[in-house]
Coordinates of C-alpha atoms in Angstrom, one line a residue:
M91 CA 63.5 29.3 3.4
R92 CA 64.6 31.2 0.4
N93 CA 68.0 31.9 2.6
L94 CA 68.3 28.6 4.1
L95 CA 68.3 27.1 0.4
S96 CA 71.0 29.7 -0.8
A97 CA 73.0 28.4 1.8
N98 CA 73.0 25.0 1.7
F99 CA 73.0 24.9 -2.2
L100 CA 76.4 27.0 -1.5
R101 CA 77.5 24.1 1.0
L102 CA 76.2 21.5 -1.9
R103 CA 78.4 23.2 -4.9
K104 CA 81.7 23.3 -2.4
S105 CA 81.0 20.0 -1.1
F106 CA 84.0 17.5 -2.0
V107 CA 81.6 14.3 -0.7
F108 CA 78.6 15.6 -3.4
W109 CA 81.4 15.6 -6.4
L110 CA 83.2 12.8 -5.0
G111 CA 79.2 10.6 -5.6
M112 CA 78.9 12.5 -9.5
V113 CA 81.8 11.2 -10.3
F114 CA 81.6 7.9 -8.9
M115 CA 77.8 7.4 -10.2
F116 CA 79.7 8.4 -13.7
G117 CA 82.0 5.8 -13.1
M118 CA 79.2 3.4 -12.7
S119 CA 77.7 4.4 -16.1
L120 CA 81.3 3.9 -17.8
V121 CA 81.3 0.3 -16.0
A122 CA 77.9 -0.6 -17.2
V123 CA 78.6 0.5 -20.7
S124 CA 82.2 -0.9 -21.2
T125 CA 80.6 -4.6 -19.7
M126 CA 78.1 -4.0 -22.5
Y127 CA 79.9 -3.2 -25.1
R128 CA 82.9 -6.5 -24.7
K129 CA 79.6 -8.6 -24.0
G130 CA 78.5 -7.5 -27.3
Q131 CA 82.2 -8.4 -28.9
T132 CA 82.8 -11.7 -27.3
I133 CA 79.3 -13.4 -27.2
D134 CA 77.7 -14.8 -29.9
G135 CA 74.1 -13.5 -30.8
Y136 CA 74.0 -11.2 -27.8
Q137 CA 72.7 -8.2 -29.2
P138 CA 73.3 -5.0 -26.6
H139 CA 70.6 -2.4 -25.7
I140 CA 71.4 1.1 -24.4
D141 CA 68.0 0.8 -22.2
N142 CA 69.1 -2.5 -20.8
I143 CA 72.0 -1.1 -18.5
L144 CA 70.4 2.6 -18.6
F145 CA 69.1 2.3 -14.7
S146 CA 71.6 -0.5 -13.5
G147 CA 73.1 2.4 -12.0
A148 CA 70.5 3.2 -9.7
Q149 CA 70.9 0.1 -7.6
F150 CA 74.2 1.6 -6.3
L151 CA 72.2 5.0 -5.4
P152 CA 71.2 4.0 -1.8
I153 CA 74.6 3.3 -0.8
V154 CA 76.0 6.9 -2.3
A155 CA 73.0 8.8 -0.3
A156 CA 73.6 7.1 2.7
V157 CA 77.3 8.3 2.5
F158 CA 76.6 11.7 1.2
I159 CA 73.7 12.6 2.9
G160 CA 75.5 11.4 6.5
L161 CA 78.3 13.4 6.0
F162 CA 76.4 16.3 4.7
I163 CA 73.5 16.7 7.3
G164 CA 76.1 15.3 10.2
T165 CA 78.2 18.3 9.2
E166 CA 75.7 20.7 10.3
Y167 CA 75.5 18.9 13.8
S168 CA 79.2 19.2 14.1
D169 CA 79.4 22.3 13.3
G170 CA 77.0 23.5 15.2
T171 CA 75.5 25.1 12.3
I172 CA 71.7 24.3 12.8
R173 CA 71.6 25.2 16.3
N174 CA 72.9 28.6 15.1
K175 CA 69.9 28.7 12.2
I176 CA 67.6 28.2 15.3
V177 CA 68.9 31.0 17.4
A178 CA 68.8 33.5 13.8
G179 CA 64.9 32.6 13.8
Q180 CA 64.5 29.8 11.4
S181 CA 61.9 27.5 12.4
R182 CA 62.7 23.8 12.4
T183 CA 60.2 23.0 9.7
A184 CA 61.8 25.0 7.4
I185 CA 65.0 23.7 8.2
Y186 CA 63.9 20.0 7.9
L187 CA 62.3 21.1 4.4
A188 CA 65.3 23.0 3.1
N189 CA 67.7 19.8 4.2
L190 CA 65.3 17.4 2.4
I191 CA 65.3 19.7 -0.8
T192 CA 69.1 20.1 -1.0
C193 CA 70.0 16.5 -0.6
A194 CA 66.7 15.6 -2.8
V195 CA 68.4 17.7 -5.7
A196 CA 71.6 16.1 -4.7
L197 CA 70.6 12.9 -5.7
V198 CA 68.5 13.3 -8.6
L199 CA 71.9 14.7 -9.8
M200 CA 73.6 11.9 -9.3
H201 CA 71.6 10.1 -10.9
L202 CA 70.8 11.8 -13.7
V203 CA 74.6 11.8 -14.6
T204 CA 74.6 8.4 -14.6
L205 CA 71.9 8.2 -17.0
L206 CA 73.4 10.8 -19.3
G207 CA 76.4 8.7 -18.7
I208 CA 75.4 6.0 -20.4
I209 CA 73.2 7.8 -23.3
A210 CA 76.7 9.9 -23.9
V211 CA 79.3 6.7 -24.1
G212 CA 76.6 3.8 -25.2
F213 CA 74.9 5.8 -28.2
P214 CA 78.0 5.7 -30.3
L215 CA 79.5 2.6 -29.6
V216 CA 75.8 0.6 -29.2
G217 CA 73.4 3.2 -30.7
N218 CA 70.6 0.0 -30.0
V219 CA 67.6 0.8 -28.1
E220 CA 64.7 -1.8 -27.7
Q221 CA 62.1 0.1 -25.4
P222 CA 59.6 2.4 -27.1
P223 CA 60.3 6.4 -25.4
Q224 CA 56.7 6.4 -23.7
T225 CA 58.5 3.3 -21.6
L226 CA 61.4 4.9 -21.1
L227 CA 60.1 8.1 -20.0
L228 CA 57.5 6.0 -17.5
F229 CA 60.8 4.2 -16.1
T230 CA 62.8 7.7 -16.1
G231 CA 59.9 9.2 -13.8
L232 CA 59.3 6.5 -11.6
S233 CA 63.3 6.0 -10.7
L234 CA 63.3 10.1 -10.0
L235 CA 60.2 9.0 -7.6
T236 CA 62.2 6.2 -5.9
V237 CA 65.3 8.7 -5.5
L238 CA 63.0 11.1 -4.0
A239 CA 62.4 8.6 -1.5
V240 CA 65.5 7.6 -0.7
S241 CA 66.3 11.3 -0.4
A242 CA 63.6 11.7 2.7
L243 CA 64.3 8.1 4.2
F244 CA 67.6 8.6 4.6
L245 CA 67.2 12.7 5.9
L246 CA 65.1 11.2 8.4
L247 CA 67.7 9.0 9.9
A248 CA 70.3 12.0 9.7
M249 CA 68.3 14.4 11.4
L250 CA 67.9 12.4 14.2
V251 CA 71.3 11.5 14.8
S252 CA 72.9 14.3 15.9
K253 CA 76.5 12.6 15.4
K254 CA 78.3 13.0 11.9
S255 CA 80.0 9.1 12.1
V256 CA 77.0 7.6 13.8
A257 CA 74.9 9.1 11.3
A258 CA 77.0 7.8 8.3
V259 CA 77.6 4.3 9.7
A260 CA 73.6 4.3 10.4
A261 CA 72.7 5.2 7.3
L262 CA 75.3 2.7 5.4
L263 CA 73.7 -0.1 7.3
L264 CA 70.1 0.9 6.5
S265 CA 72.0 1.1 2.7
F266 CA 72.9 -2.7 2.5
G267 CA 70.1 -4.2 5.2
L268 CA 67.4 -3.2 2.1
L269 CA 70.1 -4.2 -0.5
M270 CA 70.5 -7.9 1.1
A271 CA 66.9 -7.9 2.0
T272 CA 66.0 -7.2 -1.5
M273 CA 68.5 -9.7 -2.9
T274 CA 66.8 -11.6 -0.7
I275 CA 63.6 -11.3 -1.4
N276 CA 64.0 -11.6 -5.5
F277 CA 65.6 -14.7 -5.4
R278 CA 62.9 -16.4 -3.3
L279 CA 60.3 -14.8 -6.1
Q280 CA 62.6 -16.0 -8.7
D281 CA 62.1 -20.0 -7.3
P282 CA 60.3 -22.1 -9.6
E283 CA 57.0 -24.2 -8.9
Y284 CA 58.1 -26.9 -10.8
Y285 CA 61.9 -28.2 -11.7
P286 CA 62.9 -31.1 -13.8
V287 CA 63.9 -34.1 -12.5
Y288 CA 65.4 -36.4 -14.9
S289 CA 66.0 -40.1 -14.7
A290 CA 68.0 -42.8 -16.9
T291 CA 68.1 -46.5 -16.8
M292 CA 71.2 -48.5 -17.1
G293 CA 71.3 -51.9 -19.9
V294 CA 72.9 -55.0 -19.4
D295 CA 76.0 -53.7 -21.6
G296 CA 76.4 -51.1 -18.9
A297 CA 75.3 -48.2 -21.7
V298 CA 73.3 -45.8 -20.2
Q299 CA 69.6 -45.4 -22.1
E300 CA 67.6 -42.5 -22.6
G301 CA 66.4 -40.9 -20.2
T302 CA 62.9 -39.2 -19.0
Q303 CA 62.1 -36.0 -17.8
E304 CA 59.4 -34.9 -15.0
L305 CA 58.6 -32.1 -13.5
Q306 CA 58.5 -32.1 -9.6
R307 CA 57.1 -29.4 -7.3
N308 CA 59.1 -27.4 -5.6
P309 CA 58.6 -26.9 -1.9
N310 CA 60.4 -23.8 -1.1
Y311 CA 57.8 -22.2 -3.7
L312 CA 56.4 -19.1 -2.5
E313 CA 52.7 -19.0 -2.4
G314 CA 49.6 -17.8 -1.1
T315 CA 49.6 -14.6 1.7
K316 CA 53.6 -15.3 2.3
R317 CA 54.2 -14.6 -1.6
E318 CA 52.0 -11.8 -1.7
V319 CA 53.8 -10.4 1.5
Y320 CA 57.1 -11.0 -0.5
V321 CA 55.4 -9.1 -3.6
F322 CA 54.6 -6.3 -1.6
L323 CA 57.8 -5.5 0.1
N324 CA 59.3 -6.0 -3.4
D325 CA 57.1 -3.0 -4.4
F326 CA 57.4 -1.1 -1.6
L327 CA 61.3 -1.1 -0.8
P328 CA 63.4 1.6 -2.6
S329 CA 66.2 -1.2 -3.2
G330 CA 63.4 -3.5 -5.2
Q331 CA 61.9 -0.9 -6.9
F332 CA 65.3 0.2 -8.3
L333 CA 66.3 -3.4 -9.1
Q334 CA 63.1 -3.9 -11.1
L335 CA 63.9 -0.9 -12.9
A336 CA 67.2 -2.2 -13.8
Q337 CA 65.8 -5.7 -14.8
Q338 CA 63.0 -3.8 -16.4
E339 CA 60.2 -6.0 -15.3
L340 CA 58.2 -4.1 -13.0
T341 CA 55.4 -6.3 -11.1
S342 CA 52.9 -3.0 -10.9
P343 CA 53.3 0.7 -12.6
V344 CA 50.8 1.5 -10.8
R345 CA 51.8 1.0 -7.6
L346 CA 55.3 1.9 -7.1
P347 CA 54.7 5.5 -7.5
L348 CA 52.0 5.4 -5.0
Y349 CA 55.0 3.5 -2.5
S350 CA 57.7 6.1 -3.5
L351 CA 54.8 9.2 -2.4
A352 CA 54.0 7.0 0.5
I353 CA 57.8 7.0 1.8
L354 CA 58.5 10.3 0.7
V355 CA 55.8 12.2 2.8
G356 CA 55.8 9.5 5.6
A357 CA 59.7 10.0 6.1
T358 CA 58.6 13.7 5.9
V359 CA 56.2 14.2 8.3
C360 CA 57.6 12.1 10.9
G361 CA 61.0 13.9 10.2
V362 CA 59.2 17.2 10.8
V363 CA 57.5 16.2 13.7
C364 CA 60.5 14.5 15.6
F365 CA 63.0 16.9 14.9
G366 CA 60.7 19.9 16.2
R367 CA 60.9 17.8 19.7
K368 CA 64.7 17.0 19.3
D369 CA 67.1 18.6 21.9
L370 CA 69.5 20.2 20.2
K371 CA 71.9 20.8 23.3

């Protein structure tokens, strides 16, 4: 395992895709800070806080993860590296776990560079923090667990698809699918149960008289079992967790880490078993 990790981290240090991902995520932090700063300068009454955008860049991490893991692991297949490791006597389980650790470390570094970029640039410009330190530490810990879940999920896909181009495209489709599903779920959950309906009458002189406002029930409002399913998916999907962290509106700080651990363990076990049976010819 030690030799596998040493070789993987040497590849990671020289990987163009990895450093491109680091630069992209740091750039997202600069965009978030500059957008918040401009809003503070141009919108009356708007009070910017760094913690409001601290996890905004995490929403882009699944897309970066799809490209990075798909190409990084796909290169091992295209270059015959994985087959050579097996010929050299390395077990398939050790190869899989070494790749998981390497990819997880890479994505954690990309996530941390986003947080550090927002803090380093945002504090001199804004310097305001709204949430208490313990809450920010909780959010950071939850975000790191979600990053590990994303690593395991995309590695499972990349290790089971031998062709680099197919793996990268499939991972991208999965990341966009998760993003679209999360946006749809979030939109439906935010539908109000009642919405106001205004009515007004016109007088004999043609003037509009003062109207009345009534509350009318929204026929599209989710309730019962259907709403519980939507809430579960919003909490379970890594993209949904990232969105909740970005909005700082966690539905359940207890369930989210359990779901991330479930994805991490489930995807890893499934990957180890399936990769152990995969034909590498």
